[in-house]
Amino acid sequence: MTAEPGAGRAMGLETRAQAPGRLVRTEAGVGALSDAVMDFTIMGIVNVTPDSFSDGGRFFDPADAVTHGLLLEAEGAAILDVGGESTRPGADPVEADEESRRVVPVIEALVAAGVTARISVDTSKAEVTERALAAGATFVNDVTALRAAPEMAELAAAADAELCLMHMVGTPRTMQAQAHYDDVVSEVKRFLEERVAFAVGHGVAEERIILDPGIGFGKSLAHNLELLRRMDELVALGRPVLVGTSRKSFIGALTGADADGRLSGTVATNVIAYERGARLFRVHDVRPNVDALTVTSATLQA
Ligand code: 9MG
């Protein structure tokens, strides 16, 4: 894997706002309020689950999920991540048929509604991936990095879809018990390099791959903070890095806030990660993160 010029740039979605002071629709969604270049991408979370940790059950009805996705797009999400199985520790496993029944109608309805945001399917199952890609998803978000279903590589490759490979030791059900690292950043890097080699070896174009350190997945508070602080070392792998800290419990461990009160902490993590080169951000609260990252981006480019 070699670093390429502009590798930190998020998926070619760089945009320039057209009308300072007004919301403008751009390739990435709703544009910035200044004339700064938006060189980051927001992935809005659309959980179609009864049991996700912060919004479980809120958008379980497909119509509510679609309405929510459209709102996130209007707020500036360039990607909508549609998931039908919670990855929180202790969540109930879901059969592929049930997971597809949750996500496919939402993807179809978002496409029918004419969303311009890319649609991501958050799944680790080949069957769900296949159905979601057929329904209009163009991005696969696999928290197991192709370990649960290696054949997802061929499916993503055949569809020329973007593929996010996330670090996690074990599975969502076993990961917390395995949170030991000698050097968390080096170990995450090694894992991601190996998974990129696997994906490329199974036909995925390297330029379609996005890397993710898996913040909160089997990592202690200190591990999560170290990964954020040393994000530049992951960015140096040469692929865009996606960060998913939104409302996670390590923020609550620092601030004492419950999931609904973790927006300020989430924004802080994203600003730090941006400053160190991450360019994709998976969030529940789109608009505040767009605003904070627009200001950060403009400041660093001034
Ligand atoms: C589904 N999901 C929950 N947290 C996540 C994170 O941090 N990254 C990615 N890629 N997906 C996540």
PDB file of C-alpha atoms and ligand atoms in Angstrom:
ATOM      1  CA  MET A   1       0.000   0.000   0.000  1.00  0.00           C
ATOM      2  CA  THR A   2       1.475   3.325  -0.991  1.00  0.00           C
ATOM      3  CA  ALA A   3       0.361   6.806  -0.049  1.00  0.00           C
ATOM      4  CA  GLU A   4      -0.979   8.617  -3.101  1.00  0.00           C
ATOM      5  CA  PRO A   5      -1.416  12.339  -3.648  1.00  0.00           C
ATOM      6  CA  GLY A   6      -4.685  13.481  -2.123  1.00  0.00           C
ATOM      7  CA  ALA A   7      -5.204  10.142  -0.407  1.00  0.00           C
ATOM      8  CA  GLY A   8      -6.606  11.879   2.639  1.00  0.00           C
ATOM      9  CA  ARG A   9      -9.272  13.499   0.495  1.00  0.00           C
ATOM     10  CA  ALA A  10     -12.631  11.897   1.017  1.00  0.00           C
ATOM     11  CA  MET A  11     -13.663   9.885  -2.020  1.00  0.00           C
ATOM     12  CA  GLY A  12     -13.357  12.725  -4.497  1.00  0.00           C
ATOM     13  CA  LEU A  13     -16.264  14.526  -2.876  1.00  0.00           C
ATOM     14  CA  GLU A  14     -14.347  17.740  -2.451  1.00  0.00           C
ATOM     15  CA  THR A  15     -16.742  20.611  -2.982  1.00  0.00           C
ATOM     16  CA  ARG A  16     -16.772  24.372  -2.909  1.00  0.00           C
ATOM     17  CA  ALA A  17     -19.688  26.287  -1.476  1.00  0.00           C
ATOM     18  CA  GLN A  18     -21.381  28.521  -4.018  1.00  0.00           C
ATOM     19  CA  ALA A  19     -23.187  31.117  -1.936  1.00  0.00           C
ATOM     20  CA  PRO A  20     -21.515  32.272   1.255  1.00  0.00           C
ATOM     21  CA  GLY A  21     -23.994  32.672   4.071  1.00  0.00           C
ATOM     22  CA  ARG A  22     -26.598  30.376   2.581  1.00  0.00           C
ATOM     23  CA  LEU A  23     -27.089  26.628   2.553  1.00  0.00           C
ATOM     24  CA  VAL A  24     -26.297  25.373  -0.923  1.00  0.00           C
ATOM     25  CA  ARG A  25     -26.731  21.909  -2.322  1.00  0.00           C
ATOM     26  CA  THR A  26     -23.463  20.506  -3.576  1.00  0.00           C
ATOM     27  CA  GLU A  27     -22.176  17.139  -4.699  1.00  0.00           C
ATOM     28  CA  ALA A  28     -21.675  16.278  -1.025  1.00  0.00           C
ATOM     29  CA  GLY A  29     -25.126  17.340   0.116  1.00  0.00           C
ATOM     30  CA  VAL A  30     -25.771  20.689   1.718  1.00  0.00           C
ATOM     31  CA  GLY A  31     -22.784  22.931   1.240  1.00  0.00           C
ATOM     32  CA  ALA A  32     -20.770  24.987   3.610  1.00  0.00           C
ATOM     33  CA  LEU A  33     -21.685  28.395   4.921  1.00  0.00           C
ATOM     34  CA  SER A  34     -18.400  29.959   3.808  1.00  0.00           C
ATOM     35  CA  ASP A  35     -16.402  29.617   0.617  1.00  0.00           C
ATOM     36  CA  ALA A  36     -14.085  27.062   2.197  1.00  0.00           C
ATOM     37  CA  VAL A  37     -13.488  23.800   0.386  1.00  0.00           C
ATOM     38  CA  MET A  38     -15.409  20.980   2.085  1.00  0.00           C
ATOM     39  CA  ASP A  39     -12.848  18.250   1.990  1.00  0.00           C
ATOM     40  CA  PHE A  40     -14.617  15.882   4.348  1.00  0.00           C
ATOM     41  CA  THR A  41     -17.518  13.494   3.998  1.00  0.00           C
ATOM     42  CA  ILE A  42     -20.264  12.912   6.515  1.00  0.00           C
ATOM     43  CA  MET A  43     -21.882   9.493   6.745  1.00  0.00           C
ATOM     44  CA  GLY A  44     -25.267   9.776   8.457  1.00  0.00           C
ATOM     45  CA  ILE A  45     -26.449   6.818  10.512  1.00  0.00           C
ATOM     46  CA  VAL A  46     -29.797   5.238   9.638  1.00  0.00           C
ATOM     47  CA  ASN A  47     -30.373   2.398  12.120  1.00  0.00           C
ATOM     48  CA  VAL A  48     -33.316   0.193  11.205  1.00  0.00           C
ATOM     49  CA  THR A  49     -33.007  -1.786  14.422  1.00  0.00           C
ATOM     50  CA  PRO A  50     -35.006  -2.225  17.608  1.00  0.00           C
ATOM     51  CA  ASP A  51     -31.878  -2.238  19.803  1.00  0.00           C
ATOM     52  CA  SER A  52     -29.039   0.051  18.661  1.00  0.00           C
ATOM     53  CA  PHE A  53     -27.337   1.698  21.613  1.00  0.00           C
ATOM     54  CA  SER A  54     -28.462   5.281  21.143  1.00  0.00           C
ATOM     55  CA  ASP A  55     -31.381   5.285  18.716  1.00  0.00           C
ATOM     56  CA  GLY A  56     -32.603   1.680  18.808  1.00  0.00           C
ATOM     57  CA  GLY A  57     -36.250   1.440  17.826  1.00  0.00           C
ATOM     58  CA  ARG A  58     -36.627   5.087  16.785  1.00  0.00           C
ATOM     59  CA  PHE A  59     -36.490   4.391  13.046  1.00  0.00           C
ATOM     60  CA  PHE A  60     -37.492   0.719  13.040  1.00  0.00           C
ATOM     61  CA  ASP A  61     -40.513   1.516  10.886  1.00  0.00           C
ATOM     62  CA  PRO A  62     -39.150   1.731   7.287  1.00  0.00           C
ATOM     63  CA  ALA A  63     -41.097   4.943   6.612  1.00  0.00           C
ATOM     64  CA  ASP A  64     -39.507   6.596   9.670  1.00  0.00           C
ATOM     65  CA  ALA A  65     -36.059   5.397   8.571  1.00  0.00           C
ATOM     66  CA  VAL A  66     -36.540   6.880   5.092  1.00  0.00           C
ATOM     67  CA  THR A  67     -37.754  10.203   6.504  1.00  0.00           C
ATOM     68  CA  HIS A  68     -34.755  10.246   8.819  1.00  0.00           C
ATOM     69  CA  GLY A  69     -32.349   9.441   5.954  1.00  0.00           C
ATOM     70  CA  LEU A  70     -33.753  12.277   3.869  1.00  0.00           C
ATOM     71  CA  LEU A  71     -33.365  14.659   6.811  1.00  0.00           C
ATOM     72  CA  LEU A  72     -29.732  13.597   7.297  1.00  0.00           C
ATOM     73  CA  GLU A  73     -29.083  14.141   3.598  1.00  0.00           C
ATOM     74  CA  ALA A  74     -30.643  17.617   3.763  1.00  0.00           C
ATOM     75  CA  GLU A  75     -28.365  18.391   6.707  1.00  0.00           C
ATOM     76  CA  GLY A  76     -25.264  17.502   4.697  1.00  0.00           C
ATOM     77  CA  ALA A  77     -24.711  13.749   4.799  1.00  0.00           C
ATOM     78  CA  ALA A  78     -23.088  12.579   1.572  1.00  0.00           C
ATOM     79  CA  ILE A  79     -23.464   8.937   2.575  1.00  0.00           C
ATOM     80  CA  LEU A  80     -26.377   7.284   4.395  1.00  0.00           C
ATOM     81  CA  ASP A  81     -25.343   4.166   6.324  1.00  0.00           C
ATOM     82  CA  VAL A  82     -28.358   1.866   6.543  1.00  0.00           C
ATOM     83  CA  GLY A  83     -27.998  -0.913   9.118  1.00  0.00           C
ATOM     84  CA  GLY A  84     -30.367  -3.662  10.243  1.00  0.00           C
ATOM     85  CA  GLU A  85     -28.307  -5.356  12.968  1.00  0.00           C
ATOM     86  CA  SER A  86     -26.917  -3.600  16.018  1.00  0.00           C
ATOM     87  CA  THR A  87     -23.163  -4.008  16.598  1.00  0.00           C
ATOM     88  CA  ARG A  88     -23.382  -3.044  20.266  1.00  0.00           C
ATOM     89  CA  PRO A  89     -22.023  -5.708  22.660  1.00  0.00           C
ATOM     90  CA  GLY A  90     -24.796  -8.038  23.769  1.00  0.00           C
ATOM     91  CA  ALA A  91     -27.159  -7.117  20.926  1.00  0.00           C
ATOM     92  CA  ASP A  92     -29.283  -9.953  19.568  1.00  0.00           C
ATOM     93  CA  PRO A  93     -27.915 -11.558  16.399  1.00  0.00           C
ATOM     94  CA  VAL A  94     -30.197 -11.209  13.379  1.00  0.00           C
ATOM     95  CA  GLU A  95     -30.722 -13.761  10.593  1.00  0.00           C
ATOM     96  CA  ALA A  96     -29.866 -12.643   7.059  1.00  0.00           C
ATOM     97  CA  ASP A  97     -33.494 -12.766   5.939  1.00  0.00           C
ATOM     98  CA  GLU A  98     -34.649 -10.541   8.773  1.00  0.00           C
ATOM     99  CA  GLU A  99     -31.740  -8.141   8.281  1.00  0.00           C
ATOM    100  CA  SER A 100     -32.555  -7.884   4.561  1.00  0.00           C
ATOM    101  CA  ARG A 101     -36.238  -7.356   5.394  1.00  0.00           C
ATOM    102  CA  ARG A 102     -35.169  -4.378   7.494  1.00  0.00           C
ATOM    103  CA  VAL A 103     -32.675  -2.661   5.189  1.00  0.00           C
ATOM    104  CA  VAL A 104     -33.699  -3.444   1.602  1.00  0.00           C
ATOM    105  CA  PRO A 105     -37.087  -1.626   1.638  1.00  0.00           C
ATOM    106  CA  VAL A 106     -35.393   1.415   3.173  1.00  0.00           C
ATOM    107  CA  ILE A 107     -32.682   1.442   0.502  1.00  0.00           C
ATOM    108  CA  GLU A 108     -35.285   1.004  -2.247  1.00  0.00           C
ATOM    109  CA  ALA A 109     -37.407   3.817  -0.828  1.00  0.00           C
ATOM    110  CA  LEU A 110     -34.411   6.155  -0.505  1.00  0.00           C
ATOM    111  CA  VAL A 111     -33.520   5.460  -4.148  1.00  0.00           C
ATOM    112  CA  ALA A 112     -37.160   5.990  -5.183  1.00  0.00           C
ATOM    113  CA  ALA A 113     -37.165   9.279  -3.269  1.00  0.00           C
ATOM    114  CA  GLY A 114     -34.228  10.404  -5.407  1.00  0.00           C
ATOM    115  CA  VAL A 115     -31.532  10.730  -2.765  1.00  0.00           C
ATOM    116  CA  THR A 116     -28.265  12.045  -4.121  1.00  0.00           C
ATOM    117  CA  ALA A 117     -26.341  10.785  -1.087  1.00  0.00           C
ATOM    118  CA  ARG A 118     -24.604   7.466  -1.642  1.00  0.00           C
ATOM    119  CA  ILE A 119     -26.260   4.595   0.174  1.00  0.00           C
ATOM    120  CA  SER A 120     -24.106   2.398   2.364  1.00  0.00           C
ATOM    121  CA  VAL A 121     -25.176  -0.929   3.774  1.00  0.00           C
ATOM    122  CA  ASP A 122     -23.856  -1.637   7.249  1.00  0.00           C
ATOM    123  CA  THR A 123     -23.650  -5.411   7.254  1.00  0.00           C
ATOM    124  CA  SER A 124     -21.293  -8.356   7.672  1.00  0.00           C
ATOM    125  CA  LYS A 125     -23.424 -10.811   5.712  1.00  0.00           C
ATOM    126  CA  ALA A 126     -22.959 -11.687   2.050  1.00  0.00           C
ATOM    127  CA  GLU A 127     -26.650 -12.275   1.426  1.00  0.00           C
ATOM    128  CA  VAL A 128     -27.598  -8.868   2.817  1.00  0.00           C
ATOM    129  CA  THR A 129     -24.767  -7.224   0.872  1.00  0.00           C
ATOM    130  CA  GLU A 130     -25.957  -8.779  -2.377  1.00  0.00           C
ATOM    131  CA  ARG A 131     -29.556  -7.683  -1.858  1.00  0.00           C
ATOM    132  CA  ALA A 132     -28.575  -4.201  -0.722  1.00  0.00           C
ATOM    133  CA  LEU A 133     -26.300  -3.668  -3.736  1.00  0.00           C
ATOM    134  CA  ALA A 134     -29.098  -4.852  -6.028  1.00  0.00           C
ATOM    135  CA  ALA A 135     -31.440  -2.356  -4.329  1.00  0.00           C
ATOM    136  CA  GLY A 136     -29.099   0.578  -4.951  1.00  0.00           C
ATOM    137  CA  ALA A 137     -26.398   0.641  -2.264  1.00  0.00           C
ATOM    138  CA  THR A 138     -22.981   1.606  -3.611  1.00  0.00           C
ATOM    139  CA  PHE A 139     -20.988   1.402  -0.372  1.00  0.00           C
ATOM    140  CA  VAL A 140     -20.429  -1.569   1.929  1.00  0.00           C
ATOM    141  CA  ASN A 141     -19.604  -0.924   5.580  1.00  0.00           C
ATOM    142  CA  ASP A 142     -18.332  -4.160   7.098  1.00  0.00           C
ATOM    143  CA  VAL A 143     -17.270  -3.949  10.748  1.00  0.00           C
ATOM    144  CA  THR A 144     -15.621  -7.381  10.435  1.00  0.00           C
ATOM    145  CA  ALA A 145     -13.458  -6.319   7.477  1.00  0.00           C
ATOM    146  CA  LEU A 146     -14.497  -9.373   5.411  1.00  0.00           C
ATOM    147  CA  ARG A 147     -13.704 -11.882   8.161  1.00  0.00           C
ATOM    148  CA  ALA A 148     -17.332 -12.914   8.795  1.00  0.00           C
ATOM    149  CA  ALA A 149     -18.137 -13.343   5.092  1.00  0.00           C
ATOM    150  CA  PRO A 150     -15.021 -13.224   2.876  1.00  0.00           C
ATOM    151  CA  GLU A 151     -17.204 -13.588  -0.234  1.00  0.00           C
ATOM    152  CA  MET A 152     -18.403 -10.021   0.333  1.00  0.00           C
ATOM    153  CA  ALA A 153     -15.143  -8.965  -1.361  1.00  0.00           C
ATOM    154  CA  GLU A 154     -16.243 -10.393  -4.713  1.00  0.00           C
ATOM    155  CA  LEU A 155     -19.714  -8.856  -4.315  1.00  0.00           C
ATOM    156  CA  ALA A 156     -18.281  -5.397  -3.605  1.00  0.00           C
ATOM    157  CA  ALA A 157     -15.785  -5.795  -6.447  1.00  0.00           C
ATOM    158  CA  ALA A 158     -18.424  -6.864  -8.974  1.00  0.00           C
ATOM    159  CA  ALA A 159     -20.557  -3.838  -8.053  1.00  0.00           C
ATOM    160  CA  ASP A 160     -17.511  -1.532  -8.003  1.00  0.00           C
ATOM    161  CA  ALA A 161     -18.743  -0.437  -4.588  1.00  0.00           C
ATOM    162  CA  GLU A 162     -16.798   1.440  -1.953  1.00  0.00           C
ATOM    163  CA  LEU A 163     -15.781  -0.878   0.883  1.00  0.00           C
ATOM    164  CA  CYS A 164     -15.042   0.198   4.447  1.00  0.00           C
ATOM    165  CA  LEU A 165     -12.792  -2.212   6.360  1.00  0.00           C
ATOM    166  CA  MET A 166     -12.959  -1.734  10.126  1.00  0.00           C
ATOM    167  CA  HIS A 167     -10.630  -2.983  12.844  1.00  0.00           C
ATOM    168  CA  MET A 168     -12.069  -5.177  15.578  1.00  0.00           C
ATOM    169  CA  VAL A 169     -10.578  -8.112  17.443  1.00  0.00           C
ATOM    170  CA  GLY A 170     -13.148 -10.916  17.662  1.00  0.00           C
ATOM    171  CA  THR A 171     -16.818 -10.178  17.065  1.00  0.00           C
ATOM    172  CA  PRO A 172     -19.197  -7.614  18.603  1.00  0.00           C
ATOM    173  CA  ARG A 173     -20.148 -10.307  21.121  1.00  0.00           C
ATOM    174  CA  THR A 174     -16.572 -11.203  22.183  1.00  0.00           C
ATOM    175  CA  MET A 175     -14.566  -8.039  21.516  1.00  0.00           C
ATOM    176  CA  GLN A 176     -14.726  -6.413  24.968  1.00  0.00           C
ATOM    177  CA  ALA A 177     -13.005  -9.399  26.584  1.00  0.00           C
ATOM    178  CA  GLN A 178     -10.118  -9.125  24.129  1.00  0.00           C
ATOM    179  CA  ALA A 179      -9.074  -5.515  24.615  1.00  0.00           C
ATOM    180  CA  HIS A 180      -5.374  -6.038  25.141  1.00  0.00           C
ATOM    181  CA  TYR A 181      -2.811  -4.378  22.887  1.00  0.00           C
ATOM    182  CA  ASP A 182       0.937  -3.783  23.293  1.00  0.00           C
ATOM    183  CA  ASP A 183       0.659  -0.875  20.854  1.00  0.00           C
ATOM    184  CA  VAL A 184      -2.910  -0.340  19.718  1.00  0.00           C
ATOM    185  CA  VAL A 185      -2.030   1.873  16.743  1.00  0.00           C
ATOM    186  CA  SER A 186       0.598  -0.499  15.319  1.00  0.00           C
ATOM    187  CA  GLU A 187      -1.724  -3.459  15.776  1.00  0.00           C
ATOM    188  CA  VAL A 188      -4.655  -1.698  14.120  1.00  0.00           C
ATOM    189  CA  LYS A 189      -2.378  -0.657  11.235  1.00  0.00           C
ATOM    190  CA  ARG A 190      -1.077  -4.186  10.735  1.00  0.00           C
ATOM    191  CA  PHE A 191      -4.612  -5.587  10.782  1.00  0.00           C
ATOM    192  CA  LEU A 192      -5.879  -3.044   8.251  1.00  0.00           C
ATOM    193  CA  GLU A 193      -2.910  -3.605   5.922  1.00  0.00           C
ATOM    194  CA  GLU A 194      -3.588  -7.337   5.997  1.00  0.00           C
ATOM    195  CA  ARG A 195      -7.319  -6.828   5.310  1.00  0.00           C
ATOM    196  CA  VAL A 196      -6.576  -4.472   2.415  1.00  0.00           C
ATOM    197  CA  ALA A 197      -4.275  -7.117   0.922  1.00  0.00           C
ATOM    198  CA  PHE A 198      -7.060  -9.682   1.333  1.00  0.00           C
ATOM    199  CA  ALA A 199      -9.664  -7.447  -0.307  1.00  0.00           C
ATOM    200  CA  VAL A 200      -7.388  -6.486  -3.192  1.00  0.00           C
ATOM    201  CA  GLY A 201      -6.442 -10.157  -3.630  1.00  0.00           C
ATOM    202  CA  HIS A 202     -10.156 -10.899  -4.034  1.00  0.00           C
ATOM    203  CA  GLY A 203     -10.750  -8.285  -6.688  1.00  0.00           C
ATOM    204  CA  VAL A 204     -11.550  -5.062  -4.805  1.00  0.00           C
ATOM    205  CA  ALA A 205      -9.834  -2.048  -6.367  1.00  0.00           C
ATOM    206  CA  GLU A 206      -7.569  -0.442  -3.777  1.00  0.00           C
ATOM    207  CA  GLU A 207      -8.980   2.981  -4.582  1.00  0.00           C
ATOM    208  CA  ARG A 208     -12.438   1.788  -3.453  1.00  0.00           C
ATOM    209  CA  ILE A 209     -11.190   0.915   0.055  1.00  0.00           C
ATOM    210  CA  ILE A 210     -11.762   3.046   3.145  1.00  0.00           C
ATOM    211  CA  LEU A 211     -10.077   2.234   6.456  1.00  0.00           C
ATOM    212  CA  ASP A 212     -11.553   2.529   9.934  1.00  0.00           C
ATOM    213  CA  PRO A 213      -9.802   2.031  13.296  1.00  0.00           C
ATOM    214  CA  GLY A 214     -13.019   0.757  14.915  1.00  0.00           C
ATOM    215  CA  ILE A 215     -13.210   3.258  17.741  1.00  0.00           C
ATOM    216  CA  GLY A 216     -15.136   1.700  20.639  1.00  0.00           C
ATOM    217  CA  PHE A 217     -14.891  -1.852  19.321  1.00  0.00           C
ATOM    218  CA  GLY A 218     -13.056  -3.844  21.996  1.00  0.00           C
ATOM    219  CA  LYS A 219     -10.936  -0.863  23.010  1.00  0.00           C
ATOM    220  CA  SER A 220     -10.483   0.835  26.350  1.00  0.00           C
ATOM    221  CA  LEU A 221     -10.851   4.567  26.863  1.00  0.00           C
ATOM    222  CA  ALA A 222      -7.058   4.922  26.616  1.00  0.00           C
ATOM    223  CA  HIS A 223      -6.975   2.899  23.366  1.00  0.00           C
ATOM    224  CA  ASN A 224      -9.699   5.051  21.808  1.00  0.00           C
ATOM    225  CA  LEU A 225      -7.950   8.275  22.754  1.00  0.00           C
ATOM    226  CA  GLU A 226      -4.583   7.010  21.506  1.00  0.00           C
ATOM    227  CA  LEU A 227      -6.117   6.023  18.159  1.00  0.00           C
ATOM    228  CA  LEU A 228      -7.598   9.506  17.797  1.00  0.00           C
ATOM    229  CA  ARG A 229      -4.360  11.211  18.856  1.00  0.00           C
ATOM    230  CA  ARG A 230      -2.252   9.126  16.462  1.00  0.00           C
ATOM    231  CA  MET A 231      -4.766   9.144  13.578  1.00  0.00           C
ATOM    232  CA  ASP A 232      -2.064  10.503  11.255  1.00  0.00           C
ATOM    233  CA  GLU A 233      -0.301   7.122  11.434  1.00  0.00           C
ATOM    234  CA  LEU A 234      -3.405   5.404  10.050  1.00  0.00           C
ATOM    235  CA  VAL A 235      -3.861   8.101   7.409  1.00  0.00           C
ATOM    236  CA  ALA A 236      -0.270   7.386   6.322  1.00  0.00           C
ATOM    237  CA  LEU A 237      -1.480   3.992   5.076  1.00  0.00           C
ATOM    238  CA  GLY A 238      -2.673   5.938   2.044  1.00  0.00           C
ATOM    239  CA  ARG A 239      -6.401   5.285   2.038  1.00  0.00           C
ATOM    240  CA  PRO A 240      -9.172   7.592   3.319  1.00  0.00           C
ATOM    241  CA  VAL A 241      -9.881   6.985   6.993  1.00  0.00           C
ATOM    242  CA  LEU A 242     -13.422   6.856   8.401  1.00  0.00           C
ATOM    243  CA  VAL A 243     -13.976   7.580  12.084  1.00  0.00           C
ATOM    244  CA  GLY A 244     -17.042   6.481  14.034  1.00  0.00           C
ATOM    245  CA  THR A 245     -17.151   7.964  17.511  1.00  0.00           C
ATOM    246  CA  SER A 246     -20.710   9.252  17.489  1.00  0.00           C
ATOM    247  CA  ARG A 247     -22.300   9.128  20.972  1.00  0.00           C
ATOM    248  CA  LYS A 248     -20.034   6.237  21.990  1.00  0.00           C
ATOM    249  CA  SER A 249     -19.579   5.250  25.609  1.00  0.00           C
ATOM    250  CA  PHE A 250     -15.939   6.356  25.911  1.00  0.00           C
ATOM    251  CA  ILE A 251     -17.231   9.923  25.472  1.00  0.00           C
ATOM    252  CA  GLY A 252     -19.665   9.324  28.317  1.00  0.00           C
ATOM    253  CA  ALA A 253     -16.814   7.896  30.408  1.00  0.00           C
ATOM    254  CA  LEU A 254     -15.053  11.263  30.110  1.00  0.00           C
ATOM    255  CA  THR A 255     -18.010  13.623  30.364  1.00  0.00           C
ATOM    256  CA  GLY A 256     -20.557  11.658  32.379  1.00  0.00           C
ATOM    257  CA  ALA A 257     -23.154  12.289  29.665  1.00  0.00           C
ATOM    258  CA  ASP A 258     -25.627   9.662  28.541  1.00  0.00           C
ATOM    259  CA  ALA A 259     -25.864   8.779  24.810  1.00  0.00           C
ATOM    260  CA  ASP A 260     -28.143  11.732  23.993  1.00  0.00           C
ATOM    261  CA  GLY A 261     -25.762  14.177  25.680  1.00  0.00           C
ATOM    262  CA  ARG A 262     -22.575  13.192  23.844  1.00  0.00           C
ATOM    263  CA  LEU A 263     -22.778  15.520  20.841  1.00  0.00           C
ATOM    264  CA  SER A 264     -20.140  17.996  22.066  1.00  0.00           C
ATOM    265  CA  GLY A 265     -17.753  15.158  22.836  1.00  0.00           C
ATOM    266  CA  THR A 266     -18.434  13.607  19.433  1.00  0.00           C
ATOM    267  CA  VAL A 267     -17.680  16.889  17.681  1.00  0.00           C
ATOM    268  CA  ALA A 268     -14.423  17.242  19.635  1.00  0.00           C
ATOM    269  CA  THR A 269     -13.243  13.801  18.524  1.00  0.00           C
ATOM    270  CA  ASN A 270     -14.114  14.515  14.902  1.00  0.00           C
ATOM    271  CA  VAL A 271     -12.299  17.845  14.878  1.00  0.00           C
ATOM    272  CA  ILE A 272      -9.171  16.180  16.299  1.00  0.00           C
ATOM    273  CA  ALA A 273      -9.395  13.301  13.827  1.00  0.00           C
ATOM    274  CA  TYR A 274      -9.883  15.746  10.936  1.00  0.00           C
ATOM    275  CA  GLU A 275      -6.847  17.756  12.008  1.00  0.00           C
ATOM    276  CA  ARG A 276      -4.838  14.516  11.913  1.00  0.00           C
ATOM    277  CA  GLY A 277      -6.049  13.594   8.439  1.00  0.00           C
ATOM    278  CA  ALA A 278      -9.289  11.575   8.777  1.00  0.00           C
ATOM    279  CA  ARG A 279     -11.839  12.689   6.193  1.00  0.00           C
ATOM    280  CA  LEU A 280     -14.954  10.551   6.691  1.00  0.00           C
ATOM    281  CA  PHE A 281     -17.119  10.796   9.792  1.00  0.00           C
ATOM    282  CA  ARG A 282     -19.966   8.436  10.710  1.00  0.00           C
ATOM    283  CA  VAL A 283     -22.423  10.380  12.866  1.00  0.00           C
ATOM    284  CA  HIS A 284     -25.962  10.476  14.219  1.00  0.00           C
ATOM    285  CA  ASP A 285     -26.078  14.301  14.369  1.00  0.00           C
ATOM    286  CA  VAL A 286     -25.173  15.526  10.907  1.00  0.00           C
ATOM    287  CA  ARG A 287     -25.616  19.285  10.941  1.00  0.00           C
ATOM    288  CA  PRO A 288     -23.504  20.098  14.041  1.00  0.00           C
ATOM    289  CA  ASN A 289     -20.659  17.933  12.735  1.00  0.00           C
ATOM    290  CA  VAL A 290     -20.857  19.535   9.268  1.00  0.00           C
ATOM    291  CA  ASP A 291     -20.674  22.971  10.877  1.00  0.00           C
ATOM    292  CA  ALA A 292     -17.753  22.100  13.156  1.00  0.00           C
ATOM    293  CA  LEU A 293     -15.754  20.417  10.398  1.00  0.00           C
ATOM    294  CA  THR A 294     -16.469  23.239   7.938  1.00  0.00           C
ATOM    295  CA  VAL A 295     -15.035  25.732  10.414  1.00  0.00           C
ATOM    296  CA  THR A 296     -12.080  23.459  11.187  1.00  0.00           C
ATOM    297  CA  SER A 297     -11.352  22.886   7.516  1.00  0.00           C
ATOM    298  CA  ALA A 298     -11.596  26.591   6.676  1.00  0.00           C
ATOM    299  CA  THR A 299      -9.337  27.507   9.582  1.00  0.00           C
ATOM    300  CA  LEU A 300      -6.636  25.028   8.689  1.00  0.00           C
ATOM    301  CA  GLN A 301      -6.718  26.089   5.035  1.00  0.00           C
ATOM    302  CA  ALA A 302      -6.708  29.844   5.706  1.00  0.00           C
TER     303      ALA A 302
HETATM  304  C1  9MG B   1     -21.773   0.111  12.319  1.00  0.00           C
HETATM  305  N1  9MG B   1     -20.786   0.866  13.066  1.00  0.00           N
HETATM  306  C2  9MG B   1     -20.857   1.218  14.383  1.00  0.00           C
HETATM  307  N2  9MG B   1     -19.754   1.897  14.733  1.00  0.00           N
HETATM  308  C3  9MG B   1     -18.980   1.980  13.621  1.00  0.00           C
HETATM  309  C4  9MG B   1     -17.729   2.546  13.344  1.00  0.00           C
HETATM  310  O1  9MG B   1     -17.010   3.135  14.295  1.00  0.00           O
HETATM  311  N3  9MG B   1     -17.225   2.443  12.101  1.00  0.00           N
HETATM  312  C5  9MG B   1     -17.941   1.807  11.125  1.00  0.00           C
HETATM  313  N4  9MG B   1     -17.388   1.733   9.893  1.00  0.00           N
HETATM  314  N5  9MG B   1     -19.139   1.248  11.329  1.00  0.00           N
HETATM  315  C6  9MG B   1     -19.629   1.331  12.563  1.00  0.00           C
END
